[in-house]
mmCIF file of C-alpha atoms in Angstrom:
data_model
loop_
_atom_site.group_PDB
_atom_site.id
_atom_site.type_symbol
_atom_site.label_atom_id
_atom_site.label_comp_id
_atom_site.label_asym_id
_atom_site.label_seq_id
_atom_site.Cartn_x
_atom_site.Cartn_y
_atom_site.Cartn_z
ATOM 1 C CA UNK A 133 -10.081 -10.750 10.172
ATOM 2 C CA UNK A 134 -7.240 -12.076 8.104
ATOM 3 C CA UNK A 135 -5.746 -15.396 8.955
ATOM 4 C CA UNK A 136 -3.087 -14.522 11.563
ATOM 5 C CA UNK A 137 0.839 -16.138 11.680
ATOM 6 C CA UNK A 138 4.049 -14.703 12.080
ATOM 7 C CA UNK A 139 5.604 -12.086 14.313
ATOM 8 C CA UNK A 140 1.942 -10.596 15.266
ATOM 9 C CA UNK A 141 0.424 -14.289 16.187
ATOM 10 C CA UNK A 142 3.264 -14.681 18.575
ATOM 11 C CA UNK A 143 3.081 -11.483 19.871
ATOM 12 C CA UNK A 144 -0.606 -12.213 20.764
ATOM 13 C CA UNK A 145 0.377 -14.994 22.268
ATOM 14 C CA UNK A 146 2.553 -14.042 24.358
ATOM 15 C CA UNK A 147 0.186 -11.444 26.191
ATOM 16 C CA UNK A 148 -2.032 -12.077 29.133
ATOM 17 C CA UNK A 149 -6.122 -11.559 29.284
ATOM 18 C CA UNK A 150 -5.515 -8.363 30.596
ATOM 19 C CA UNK A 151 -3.328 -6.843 28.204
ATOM 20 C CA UNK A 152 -5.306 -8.126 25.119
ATOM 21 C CA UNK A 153 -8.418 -6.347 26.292
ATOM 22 C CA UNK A 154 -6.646 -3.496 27.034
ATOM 23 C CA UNK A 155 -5.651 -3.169 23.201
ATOM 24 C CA UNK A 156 -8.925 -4.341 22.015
ATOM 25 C CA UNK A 157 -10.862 -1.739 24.319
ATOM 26 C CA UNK A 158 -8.336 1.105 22.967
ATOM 27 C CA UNK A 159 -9.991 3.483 20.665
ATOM 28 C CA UNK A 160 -7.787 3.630 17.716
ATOM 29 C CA UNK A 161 -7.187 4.235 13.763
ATOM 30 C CA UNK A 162 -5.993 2.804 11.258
ATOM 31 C CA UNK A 163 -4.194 4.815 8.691
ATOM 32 C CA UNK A 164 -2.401 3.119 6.084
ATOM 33 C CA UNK A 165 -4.196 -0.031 4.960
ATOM 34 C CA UNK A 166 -4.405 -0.544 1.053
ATOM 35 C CA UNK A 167 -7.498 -2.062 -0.534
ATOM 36 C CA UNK A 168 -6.302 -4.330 -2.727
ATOM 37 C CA UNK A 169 -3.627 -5.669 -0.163
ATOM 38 C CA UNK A 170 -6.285 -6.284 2.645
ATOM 39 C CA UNK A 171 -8.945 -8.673 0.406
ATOM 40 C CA UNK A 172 -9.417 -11.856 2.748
ATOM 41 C CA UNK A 173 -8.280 -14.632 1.023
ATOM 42 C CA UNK A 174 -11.915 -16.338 1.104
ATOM 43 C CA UNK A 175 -13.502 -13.564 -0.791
ATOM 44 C CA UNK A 176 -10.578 -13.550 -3.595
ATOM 45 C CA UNK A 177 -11.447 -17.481 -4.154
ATOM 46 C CA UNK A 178 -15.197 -16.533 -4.759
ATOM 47 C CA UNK A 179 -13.844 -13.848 -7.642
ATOM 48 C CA UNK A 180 -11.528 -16.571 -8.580
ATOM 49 C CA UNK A 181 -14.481 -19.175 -9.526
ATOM 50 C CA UNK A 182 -16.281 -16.176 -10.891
ATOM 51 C CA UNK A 183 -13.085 -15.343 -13.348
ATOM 52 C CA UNK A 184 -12.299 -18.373 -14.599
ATOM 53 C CA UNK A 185 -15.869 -20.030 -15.218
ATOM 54 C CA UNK A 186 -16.240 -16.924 -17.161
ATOM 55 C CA UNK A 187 -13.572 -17.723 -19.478
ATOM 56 C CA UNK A 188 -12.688 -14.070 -20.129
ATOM 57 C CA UNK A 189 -9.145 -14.205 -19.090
ATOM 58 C CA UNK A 190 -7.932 -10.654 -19.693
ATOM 59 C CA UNK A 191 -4.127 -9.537 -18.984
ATOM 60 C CA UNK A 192 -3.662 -12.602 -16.767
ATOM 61 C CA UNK A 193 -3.972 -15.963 -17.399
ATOM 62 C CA UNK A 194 -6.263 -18.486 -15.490
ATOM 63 C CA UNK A 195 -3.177 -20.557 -14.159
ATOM 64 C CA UNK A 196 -1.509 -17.444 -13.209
ATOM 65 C CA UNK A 197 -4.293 -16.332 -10.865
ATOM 66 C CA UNK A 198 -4.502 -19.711 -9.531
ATOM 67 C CA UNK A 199 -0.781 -19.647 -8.719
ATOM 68 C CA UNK A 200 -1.293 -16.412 -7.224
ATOM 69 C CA UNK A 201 -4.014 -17.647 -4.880
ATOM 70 C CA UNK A 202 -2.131 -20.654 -3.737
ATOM 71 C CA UNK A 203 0.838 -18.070 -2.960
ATOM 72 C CA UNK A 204 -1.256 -16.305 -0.818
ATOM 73 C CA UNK A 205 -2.980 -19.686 0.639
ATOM 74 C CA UNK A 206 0.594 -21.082 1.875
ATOM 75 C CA UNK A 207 1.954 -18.014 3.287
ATOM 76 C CA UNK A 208 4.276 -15.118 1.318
ATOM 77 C CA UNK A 209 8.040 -15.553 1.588
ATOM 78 C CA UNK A 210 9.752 -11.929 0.733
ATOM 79 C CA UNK A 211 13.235 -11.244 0.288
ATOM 80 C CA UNK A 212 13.234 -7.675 -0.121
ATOM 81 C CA UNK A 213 10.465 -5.000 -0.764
ATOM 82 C CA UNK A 214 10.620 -5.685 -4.829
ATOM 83 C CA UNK A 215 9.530 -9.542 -4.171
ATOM 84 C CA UNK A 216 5.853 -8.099 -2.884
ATOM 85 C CA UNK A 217 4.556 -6.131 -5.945
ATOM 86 C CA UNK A 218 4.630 -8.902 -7.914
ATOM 87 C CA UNK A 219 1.425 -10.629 -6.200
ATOM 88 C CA UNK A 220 -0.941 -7.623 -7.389
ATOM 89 C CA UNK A 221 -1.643 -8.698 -11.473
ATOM 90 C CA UNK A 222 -3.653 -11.621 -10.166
ATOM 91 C CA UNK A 223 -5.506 -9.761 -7.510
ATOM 92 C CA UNK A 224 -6.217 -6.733 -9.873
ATOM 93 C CA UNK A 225 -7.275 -9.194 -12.689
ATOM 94 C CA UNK A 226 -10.177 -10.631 -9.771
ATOM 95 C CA UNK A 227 -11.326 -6.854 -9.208
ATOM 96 C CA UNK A 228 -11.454 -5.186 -13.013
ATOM 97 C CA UNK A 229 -15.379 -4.649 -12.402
ATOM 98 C CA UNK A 230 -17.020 -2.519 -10.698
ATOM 99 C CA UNK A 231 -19.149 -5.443 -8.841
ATOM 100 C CA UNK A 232 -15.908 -7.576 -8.096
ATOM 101 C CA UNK A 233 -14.297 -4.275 -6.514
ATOM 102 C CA UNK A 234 -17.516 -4.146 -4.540
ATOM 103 C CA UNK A 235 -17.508 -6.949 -3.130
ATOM 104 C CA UNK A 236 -13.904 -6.961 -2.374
ATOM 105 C CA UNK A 237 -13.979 -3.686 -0.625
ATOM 106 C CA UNK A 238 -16.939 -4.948 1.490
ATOM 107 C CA UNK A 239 -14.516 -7.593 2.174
ATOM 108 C CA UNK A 240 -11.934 -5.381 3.614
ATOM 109 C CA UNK A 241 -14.449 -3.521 5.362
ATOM 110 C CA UNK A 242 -15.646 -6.730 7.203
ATOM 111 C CA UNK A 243 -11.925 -7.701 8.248
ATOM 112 C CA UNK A 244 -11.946 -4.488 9.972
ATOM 113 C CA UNK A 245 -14.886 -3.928 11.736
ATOM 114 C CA UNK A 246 -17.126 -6.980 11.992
ATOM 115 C CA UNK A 247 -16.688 -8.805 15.395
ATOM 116 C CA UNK A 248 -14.043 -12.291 15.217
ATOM 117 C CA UNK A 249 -15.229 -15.372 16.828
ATOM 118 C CA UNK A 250 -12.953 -14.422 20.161
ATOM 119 C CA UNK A 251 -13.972 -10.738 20.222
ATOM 120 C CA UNK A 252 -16.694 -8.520 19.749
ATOM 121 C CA UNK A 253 -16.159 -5.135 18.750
ATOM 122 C CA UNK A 254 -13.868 -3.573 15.725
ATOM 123 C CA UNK A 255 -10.603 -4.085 14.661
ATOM 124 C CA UNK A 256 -10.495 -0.847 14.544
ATOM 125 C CA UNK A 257 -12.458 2.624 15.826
ATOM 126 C CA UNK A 258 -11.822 4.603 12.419
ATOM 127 C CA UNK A 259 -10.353 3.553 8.738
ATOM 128 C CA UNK A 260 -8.854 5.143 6.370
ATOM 129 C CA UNK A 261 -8.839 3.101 3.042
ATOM 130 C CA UNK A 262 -6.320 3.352 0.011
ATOM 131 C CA UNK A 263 -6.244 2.295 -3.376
ATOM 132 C CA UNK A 264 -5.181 3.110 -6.750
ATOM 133 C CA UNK A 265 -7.922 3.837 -9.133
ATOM 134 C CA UNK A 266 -7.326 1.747 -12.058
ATOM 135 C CA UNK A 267 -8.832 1.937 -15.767
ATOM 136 C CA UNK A 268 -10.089 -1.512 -16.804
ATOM 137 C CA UNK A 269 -11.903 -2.111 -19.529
ATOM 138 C CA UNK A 270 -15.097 -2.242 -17.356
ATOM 139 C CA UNK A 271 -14.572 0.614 -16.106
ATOM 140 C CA UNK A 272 -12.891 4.443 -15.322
ATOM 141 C CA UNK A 273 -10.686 5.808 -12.830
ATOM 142 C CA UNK A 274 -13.627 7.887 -11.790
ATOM 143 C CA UNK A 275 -16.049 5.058 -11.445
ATOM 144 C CA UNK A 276 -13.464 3.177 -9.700
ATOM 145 C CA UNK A 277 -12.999 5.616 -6.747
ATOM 146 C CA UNK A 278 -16.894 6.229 -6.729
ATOM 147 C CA UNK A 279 -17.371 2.452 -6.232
ATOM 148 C CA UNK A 280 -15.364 1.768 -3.398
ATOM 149 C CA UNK A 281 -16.989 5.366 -2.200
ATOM 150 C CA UNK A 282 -20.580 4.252 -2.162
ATOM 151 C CA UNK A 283 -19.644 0.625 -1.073
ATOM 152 C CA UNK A 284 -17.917 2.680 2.169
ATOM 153 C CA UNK A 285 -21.069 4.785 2.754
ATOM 154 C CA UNK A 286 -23.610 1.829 2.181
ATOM 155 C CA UNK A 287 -21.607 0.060 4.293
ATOM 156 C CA UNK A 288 -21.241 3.046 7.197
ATOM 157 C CA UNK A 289 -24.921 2.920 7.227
ATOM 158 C CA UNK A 290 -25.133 -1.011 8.254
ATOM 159 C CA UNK A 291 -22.769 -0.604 11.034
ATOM 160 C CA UNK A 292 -24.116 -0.645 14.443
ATOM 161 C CA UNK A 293 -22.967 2.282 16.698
ATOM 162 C CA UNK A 294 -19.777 2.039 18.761
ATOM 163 C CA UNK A 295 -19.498 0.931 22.102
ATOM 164 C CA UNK A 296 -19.091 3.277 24.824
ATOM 165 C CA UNK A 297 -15.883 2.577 25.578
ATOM 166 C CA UNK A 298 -14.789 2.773 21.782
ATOM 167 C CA UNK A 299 -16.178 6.482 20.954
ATOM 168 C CA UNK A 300 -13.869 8.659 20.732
ATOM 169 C CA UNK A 301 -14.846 12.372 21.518
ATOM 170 C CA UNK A 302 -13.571 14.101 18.125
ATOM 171 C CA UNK A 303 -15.040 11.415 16.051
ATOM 172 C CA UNK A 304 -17.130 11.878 12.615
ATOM 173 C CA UNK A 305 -17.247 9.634 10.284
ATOM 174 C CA UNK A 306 -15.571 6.086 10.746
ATOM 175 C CA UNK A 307 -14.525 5.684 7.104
ATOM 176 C CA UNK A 308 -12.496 7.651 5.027
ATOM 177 C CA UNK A 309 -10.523 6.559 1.081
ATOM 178 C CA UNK A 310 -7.619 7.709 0.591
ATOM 179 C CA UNK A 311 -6.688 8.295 -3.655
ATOM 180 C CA UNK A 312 -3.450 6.447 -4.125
ATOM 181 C CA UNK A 313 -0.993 7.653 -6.927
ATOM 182 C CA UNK A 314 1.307 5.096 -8.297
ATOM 183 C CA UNK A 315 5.054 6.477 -8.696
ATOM 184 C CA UNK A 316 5.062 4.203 -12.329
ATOM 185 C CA UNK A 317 2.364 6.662 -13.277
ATOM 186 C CA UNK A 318 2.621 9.123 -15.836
ATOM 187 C CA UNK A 319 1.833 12.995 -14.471
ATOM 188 C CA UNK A 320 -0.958 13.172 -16.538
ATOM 189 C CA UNK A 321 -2.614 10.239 -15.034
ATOM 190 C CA UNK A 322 -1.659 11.836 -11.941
ATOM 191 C CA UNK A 323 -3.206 14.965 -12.688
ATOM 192 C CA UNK A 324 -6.797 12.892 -14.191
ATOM 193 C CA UNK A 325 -6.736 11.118 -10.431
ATOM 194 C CA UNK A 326 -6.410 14.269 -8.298
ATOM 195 C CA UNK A 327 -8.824 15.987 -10.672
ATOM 196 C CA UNK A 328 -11.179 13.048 -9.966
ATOM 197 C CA UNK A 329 -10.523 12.990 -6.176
ATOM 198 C CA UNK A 330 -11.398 16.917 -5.893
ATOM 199 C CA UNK A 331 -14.513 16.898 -7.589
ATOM 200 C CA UNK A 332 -15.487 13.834 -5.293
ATOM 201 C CA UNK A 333 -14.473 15.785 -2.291
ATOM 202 C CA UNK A 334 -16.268 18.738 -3.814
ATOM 203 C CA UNK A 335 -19.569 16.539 -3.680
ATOM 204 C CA UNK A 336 -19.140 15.755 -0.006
ATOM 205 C CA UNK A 337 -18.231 11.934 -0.531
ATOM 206 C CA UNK A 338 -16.022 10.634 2.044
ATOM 207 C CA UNK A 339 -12.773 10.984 0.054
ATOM 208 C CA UNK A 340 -9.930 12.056 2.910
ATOM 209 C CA UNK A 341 -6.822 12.385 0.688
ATOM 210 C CA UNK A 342 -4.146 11.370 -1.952
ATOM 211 C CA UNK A 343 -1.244 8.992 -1.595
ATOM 212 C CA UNK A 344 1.996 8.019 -3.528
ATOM 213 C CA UNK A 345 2.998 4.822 -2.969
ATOM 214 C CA UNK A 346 4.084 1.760 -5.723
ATOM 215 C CA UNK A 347 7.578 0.626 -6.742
ATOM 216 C CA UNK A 348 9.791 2.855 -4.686
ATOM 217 C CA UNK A 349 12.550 3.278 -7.226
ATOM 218 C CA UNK A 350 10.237 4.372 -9.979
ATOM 219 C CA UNK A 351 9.445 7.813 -11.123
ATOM 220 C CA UNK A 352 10.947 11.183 -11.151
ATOM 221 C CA UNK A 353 9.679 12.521 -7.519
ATOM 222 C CA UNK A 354 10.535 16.220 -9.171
ATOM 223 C CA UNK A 355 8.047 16.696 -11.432
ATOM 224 C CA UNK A 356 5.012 16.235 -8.771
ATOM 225 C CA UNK A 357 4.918 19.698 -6.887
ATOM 226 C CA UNK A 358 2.216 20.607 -8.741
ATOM 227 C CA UNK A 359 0.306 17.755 -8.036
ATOM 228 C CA UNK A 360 0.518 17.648 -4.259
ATOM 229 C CA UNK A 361 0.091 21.535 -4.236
ATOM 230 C CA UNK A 362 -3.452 20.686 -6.159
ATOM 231 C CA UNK A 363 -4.198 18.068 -3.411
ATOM 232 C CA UNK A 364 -3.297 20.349 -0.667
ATOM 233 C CA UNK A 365 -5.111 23.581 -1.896
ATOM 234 C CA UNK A 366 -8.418 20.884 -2.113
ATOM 235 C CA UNK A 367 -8.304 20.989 1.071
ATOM 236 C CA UNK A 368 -7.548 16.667 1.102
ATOM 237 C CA UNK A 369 -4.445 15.478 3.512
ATOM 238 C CA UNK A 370 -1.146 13.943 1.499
ATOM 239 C CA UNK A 371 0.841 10.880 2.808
ATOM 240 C CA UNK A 372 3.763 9.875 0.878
ATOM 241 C CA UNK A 373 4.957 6.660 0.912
ATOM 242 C CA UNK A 374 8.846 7.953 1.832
ATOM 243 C CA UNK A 375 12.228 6.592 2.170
ATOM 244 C CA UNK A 376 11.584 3.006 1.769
ATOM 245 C CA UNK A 377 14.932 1.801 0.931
ATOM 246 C CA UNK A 378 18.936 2.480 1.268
ATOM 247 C CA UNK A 379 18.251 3.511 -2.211
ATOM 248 C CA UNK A 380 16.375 6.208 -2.048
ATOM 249 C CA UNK A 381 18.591 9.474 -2.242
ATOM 250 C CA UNK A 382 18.407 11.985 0.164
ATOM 251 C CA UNK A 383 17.328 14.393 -2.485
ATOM 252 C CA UNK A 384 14.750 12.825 -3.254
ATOM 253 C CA UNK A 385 13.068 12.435 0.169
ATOM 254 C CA UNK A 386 14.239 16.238 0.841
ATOM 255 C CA UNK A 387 11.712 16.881 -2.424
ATOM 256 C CA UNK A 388 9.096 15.160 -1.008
ATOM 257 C CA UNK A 389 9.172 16.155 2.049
ATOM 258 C CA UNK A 390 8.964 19.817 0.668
ATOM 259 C CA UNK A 391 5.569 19.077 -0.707
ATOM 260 C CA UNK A 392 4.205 19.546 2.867
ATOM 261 C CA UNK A 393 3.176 16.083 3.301
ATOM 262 C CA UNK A 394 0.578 15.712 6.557
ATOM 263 C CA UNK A 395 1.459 11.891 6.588
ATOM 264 C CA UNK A 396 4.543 9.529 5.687
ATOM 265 C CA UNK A 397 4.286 5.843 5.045
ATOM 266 C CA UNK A 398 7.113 4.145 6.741
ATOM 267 C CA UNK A 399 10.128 6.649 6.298
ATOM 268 C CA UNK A 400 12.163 3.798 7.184
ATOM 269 C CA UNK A 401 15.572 5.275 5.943
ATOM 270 C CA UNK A 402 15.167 8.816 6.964
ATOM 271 C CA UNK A 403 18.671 10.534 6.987
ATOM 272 C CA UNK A 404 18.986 13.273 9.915
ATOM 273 C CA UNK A 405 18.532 16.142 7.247
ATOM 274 C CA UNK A 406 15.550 14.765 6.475
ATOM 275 C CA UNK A 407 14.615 13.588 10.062
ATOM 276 C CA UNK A 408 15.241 17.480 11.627
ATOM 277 C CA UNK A 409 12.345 18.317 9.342
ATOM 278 C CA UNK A 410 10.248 15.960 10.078
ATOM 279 C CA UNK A 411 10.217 16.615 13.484
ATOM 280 C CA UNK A 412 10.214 20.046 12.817
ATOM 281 C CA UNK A 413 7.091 19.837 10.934
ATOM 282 C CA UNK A 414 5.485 17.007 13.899
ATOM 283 C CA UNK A 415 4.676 14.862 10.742
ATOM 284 C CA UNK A 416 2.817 11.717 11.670
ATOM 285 C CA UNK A 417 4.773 8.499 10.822
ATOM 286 C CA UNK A 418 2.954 5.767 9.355
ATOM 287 C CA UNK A 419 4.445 2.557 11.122
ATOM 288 C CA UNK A 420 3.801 -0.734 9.885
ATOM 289 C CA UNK A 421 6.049 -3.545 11.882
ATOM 290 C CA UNK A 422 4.954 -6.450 10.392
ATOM 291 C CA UNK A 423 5.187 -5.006 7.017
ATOM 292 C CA UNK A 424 8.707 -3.922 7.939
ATOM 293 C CA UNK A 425 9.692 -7.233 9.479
ATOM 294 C CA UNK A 426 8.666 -9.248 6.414
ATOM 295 C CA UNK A 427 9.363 -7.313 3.643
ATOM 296 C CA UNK A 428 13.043 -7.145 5.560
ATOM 297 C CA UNK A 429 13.564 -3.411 5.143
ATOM 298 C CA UNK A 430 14.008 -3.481 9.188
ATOM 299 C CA UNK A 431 16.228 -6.555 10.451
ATOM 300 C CA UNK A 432 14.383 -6.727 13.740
ATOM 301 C CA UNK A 433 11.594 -5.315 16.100
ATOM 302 C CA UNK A 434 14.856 -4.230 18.466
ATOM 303 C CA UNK A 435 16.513 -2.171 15.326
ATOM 304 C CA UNK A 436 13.349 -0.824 14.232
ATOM 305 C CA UNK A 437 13.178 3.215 13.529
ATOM 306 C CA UNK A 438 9.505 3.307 15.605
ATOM 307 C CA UNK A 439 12.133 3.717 18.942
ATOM 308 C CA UNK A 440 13.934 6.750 17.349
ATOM 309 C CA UNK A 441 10.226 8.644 17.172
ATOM 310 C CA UNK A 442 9.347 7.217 20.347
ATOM 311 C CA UNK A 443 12.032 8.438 22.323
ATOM 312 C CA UNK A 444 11.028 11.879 20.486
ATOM 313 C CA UNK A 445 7.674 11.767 21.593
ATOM 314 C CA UNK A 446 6.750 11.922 17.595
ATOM 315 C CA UNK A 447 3.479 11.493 16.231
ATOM 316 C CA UNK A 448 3.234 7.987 14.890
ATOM 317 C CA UNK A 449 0.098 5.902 13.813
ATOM 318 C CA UNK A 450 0.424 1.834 13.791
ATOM 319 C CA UNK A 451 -1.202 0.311 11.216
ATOM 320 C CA UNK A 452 -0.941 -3.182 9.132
ATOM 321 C CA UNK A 453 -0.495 -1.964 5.477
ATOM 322 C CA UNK A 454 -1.226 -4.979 3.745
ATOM 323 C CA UNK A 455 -3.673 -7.695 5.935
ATOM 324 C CA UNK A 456 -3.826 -10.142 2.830
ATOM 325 C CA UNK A 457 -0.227 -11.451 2.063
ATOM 326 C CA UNK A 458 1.231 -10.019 5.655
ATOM 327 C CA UNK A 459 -1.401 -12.457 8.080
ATOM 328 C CA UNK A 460 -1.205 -9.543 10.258
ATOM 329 C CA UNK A 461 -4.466 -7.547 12.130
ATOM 330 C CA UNK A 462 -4.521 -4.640 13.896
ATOM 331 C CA UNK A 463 -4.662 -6.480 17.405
ATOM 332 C CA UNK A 464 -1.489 -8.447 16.223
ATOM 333 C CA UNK A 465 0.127 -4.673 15.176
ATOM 334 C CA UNK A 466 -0.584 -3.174 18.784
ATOM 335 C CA UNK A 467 0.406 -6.530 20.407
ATOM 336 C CA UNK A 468 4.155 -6.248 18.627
ATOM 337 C CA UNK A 469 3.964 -2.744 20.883
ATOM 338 C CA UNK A 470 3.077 -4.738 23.969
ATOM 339 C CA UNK A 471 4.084 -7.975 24.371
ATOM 340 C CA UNK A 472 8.102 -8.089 26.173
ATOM 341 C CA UNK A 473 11.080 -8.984 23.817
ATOM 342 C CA UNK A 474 11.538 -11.031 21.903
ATOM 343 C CA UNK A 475 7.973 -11.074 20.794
ATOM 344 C CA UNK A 476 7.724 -7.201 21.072
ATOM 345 C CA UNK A 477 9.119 -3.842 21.878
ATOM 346 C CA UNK A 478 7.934 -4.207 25.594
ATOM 347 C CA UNK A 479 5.977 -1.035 25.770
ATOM 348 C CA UNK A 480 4.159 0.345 29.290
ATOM 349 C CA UNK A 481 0.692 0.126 28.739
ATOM 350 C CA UNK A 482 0.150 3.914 29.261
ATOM 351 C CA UNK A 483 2.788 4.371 25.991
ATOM 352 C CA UNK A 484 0.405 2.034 24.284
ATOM 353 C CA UNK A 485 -2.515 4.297 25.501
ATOM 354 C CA UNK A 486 -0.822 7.654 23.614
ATOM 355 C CA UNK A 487 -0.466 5.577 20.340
ATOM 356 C CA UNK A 488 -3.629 4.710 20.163
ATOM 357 C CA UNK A 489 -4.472 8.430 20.410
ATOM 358 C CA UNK A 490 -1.660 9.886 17.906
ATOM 359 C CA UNK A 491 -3.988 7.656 15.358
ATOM 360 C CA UNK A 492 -6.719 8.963 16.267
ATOM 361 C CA UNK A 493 -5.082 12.806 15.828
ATOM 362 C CA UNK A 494 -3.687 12.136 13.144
ATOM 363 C CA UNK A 495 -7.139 11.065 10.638
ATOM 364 C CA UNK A 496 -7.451 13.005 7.581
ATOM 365 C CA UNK A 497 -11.639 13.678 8.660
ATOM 366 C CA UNK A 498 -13.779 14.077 5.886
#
């Protein structure tokens, strides 16, 4: 579990006995958790040691991933959304091999479902894991994806089976990795990833789908139809990071909501053009409070858009996006939901309940 502070801590705090267990006895899936924004800090030290003893600095200095690190150590101050991609080069410096990415997925996959000192079951029931698979010089795009693939399925075989009261009745398999496509990517790389991802699917690995995420004022959103019309006819769900900021047009989220996405990450700035087809459509919302709260894209839990899709009965699933720099866990995301305000949106338990099952719905299963 990642080392827990802000809005989510004193949300937990805030609840009694009873109410914790309920959320951690709550079957329930997380959608929309990136890989190389969930690495606990402890395990990105050990690759630290690793990289610098080596003395192979490669696009990043030494002192620059020691900077980074001690960022991350003290606690992440944003100011807006653009402040936050800015602590990836160190982090994607420490995981440029195919053993470092190992080992930092397995990471991610312990923060998730190994048992905390104050709890002992999952963080979660079922995950669904998202990266972008980046060419280093140790390695492809394709080898990228199939390492974190066969770390997921190595690692599906060491868990031990669910308790009772976590098995949920449609359940298959508990992990699924989601292909993430950066918006500062060229089509072509595009194109190479979903190529990748289809064969992979094609081979029965547990590949679930394709993202977009990245820098949400990069990129011509236009010239991807093709691409998400590849994904979909594969068979593999789409979730598009959507409508992040004020400054994403209206045009632009109309075009990518017109790719049929199954899945949108945030749609924090939906217009009610773009909002009619959503619910039109019943397109599960990726929510992410904490995320939200901190990167300051929402000015408060009582403003925040979750309560529009609420009131709608709208398919949402709550998730933490990024555990690493955000201190957040899944607990602390379903306590926000819980706990009375100020700490939280002061949700009946039995409204908690149906979240927890939208997530559940709304898995891309392999």
């Amino acid at each position: 579990m990642s080392e827990l502070a802000g809005p989510g801590l004193q949300a937990l705090s805030s609840l009694t006995p009873a109410q914790l267990s309920l959320i951690r006895s709550l079957p329930k899936a997380e959608l929309h958790a990136h890989l190389n924004g969930s690495i606990p800090l402890p395990i990105l030290q050990d690759l630290a040691s690793s990289y610098i003893s080596s003395g192979s600095e490669t696009t990043v200095s030494n002192e620059a991933v020691q900077a980074g690190l001690e960022k991350l150590k003290v606690g992440v101050i944003l100011n807006e959304i653009g402040d936050f991609f800015g602590l990836f080069p160190a982090i994607y410096a420490l995981t440029s091999t195919p053993d470092s990415l190992a080992y930092a997925t397995r990471g991610v996959l312990d923060a998730f479902f190994l048992p905390s000192e104050d709890f002992s079951g999952p963080e979660c029931t079922y995950l669904e894991l998202r990266s972008t698979p980046r060419e280093t010089p140790h390695m492809t795009r394709e080898v990228y994806l199939r390492t974190v693939l066969s770390t997921a399925d190595k690692y599906l075989q060491t868990l031990p089976p669910l308790p009772e009261s976590l098995v949920h009745e449609s359940s298959k398999r508990r992990i699924g990795v989601i292909a993430s496509l950066d918006r500062r990517m060229s089509k072509e790389v595009m194109d190479e990833i979903v190529d990748i991802a289809v064969r992979l699917k094609r081979e029965g690995l547990g590949i679930v789908g394709v993202d977009l995420c990245g820098d949400p004022s990069a990129g011509d959103v236009a010239e991807w139809k093709d691409v998400f019309e590849k994904v979909r006819m594969a068979g593999l769900g789409v979730t598009l990071h959507i409508a992040e900021t004020l400054n994403n047009s209206s045009q632009e989220t109309m075009c990518l909501l017109s790719y049929k996405p199954d899945r949108l990450g945030h749609a924090t700035f939906l217009d009610e053009e773009a909002k009619g087809v959503v619910l039109l459509n019943k397109t599960c919302i990726e929510i992410c409070l904490t995320s939200n709260l901190l990167c300051k894209t929402v000015a408060s839990l009582k403003s925040h858009h979750i309560r529009y899709w609420l009131q709608r009965q709208h398919p949402i699933a709550i998730c933490t996006d990024d555990i690493l720099p955000f201190r957040n866990t899944l607990t602390a995301e379903y306590a926000l939901l819980l706990a009375q305000p100020p700490f939280g949106l002061g949700l009946t338990e039995d409204e908690v309940r149906t979240i927890a099952e939208m997530s559940l719905d709304s898995r891309f299963l392999a």
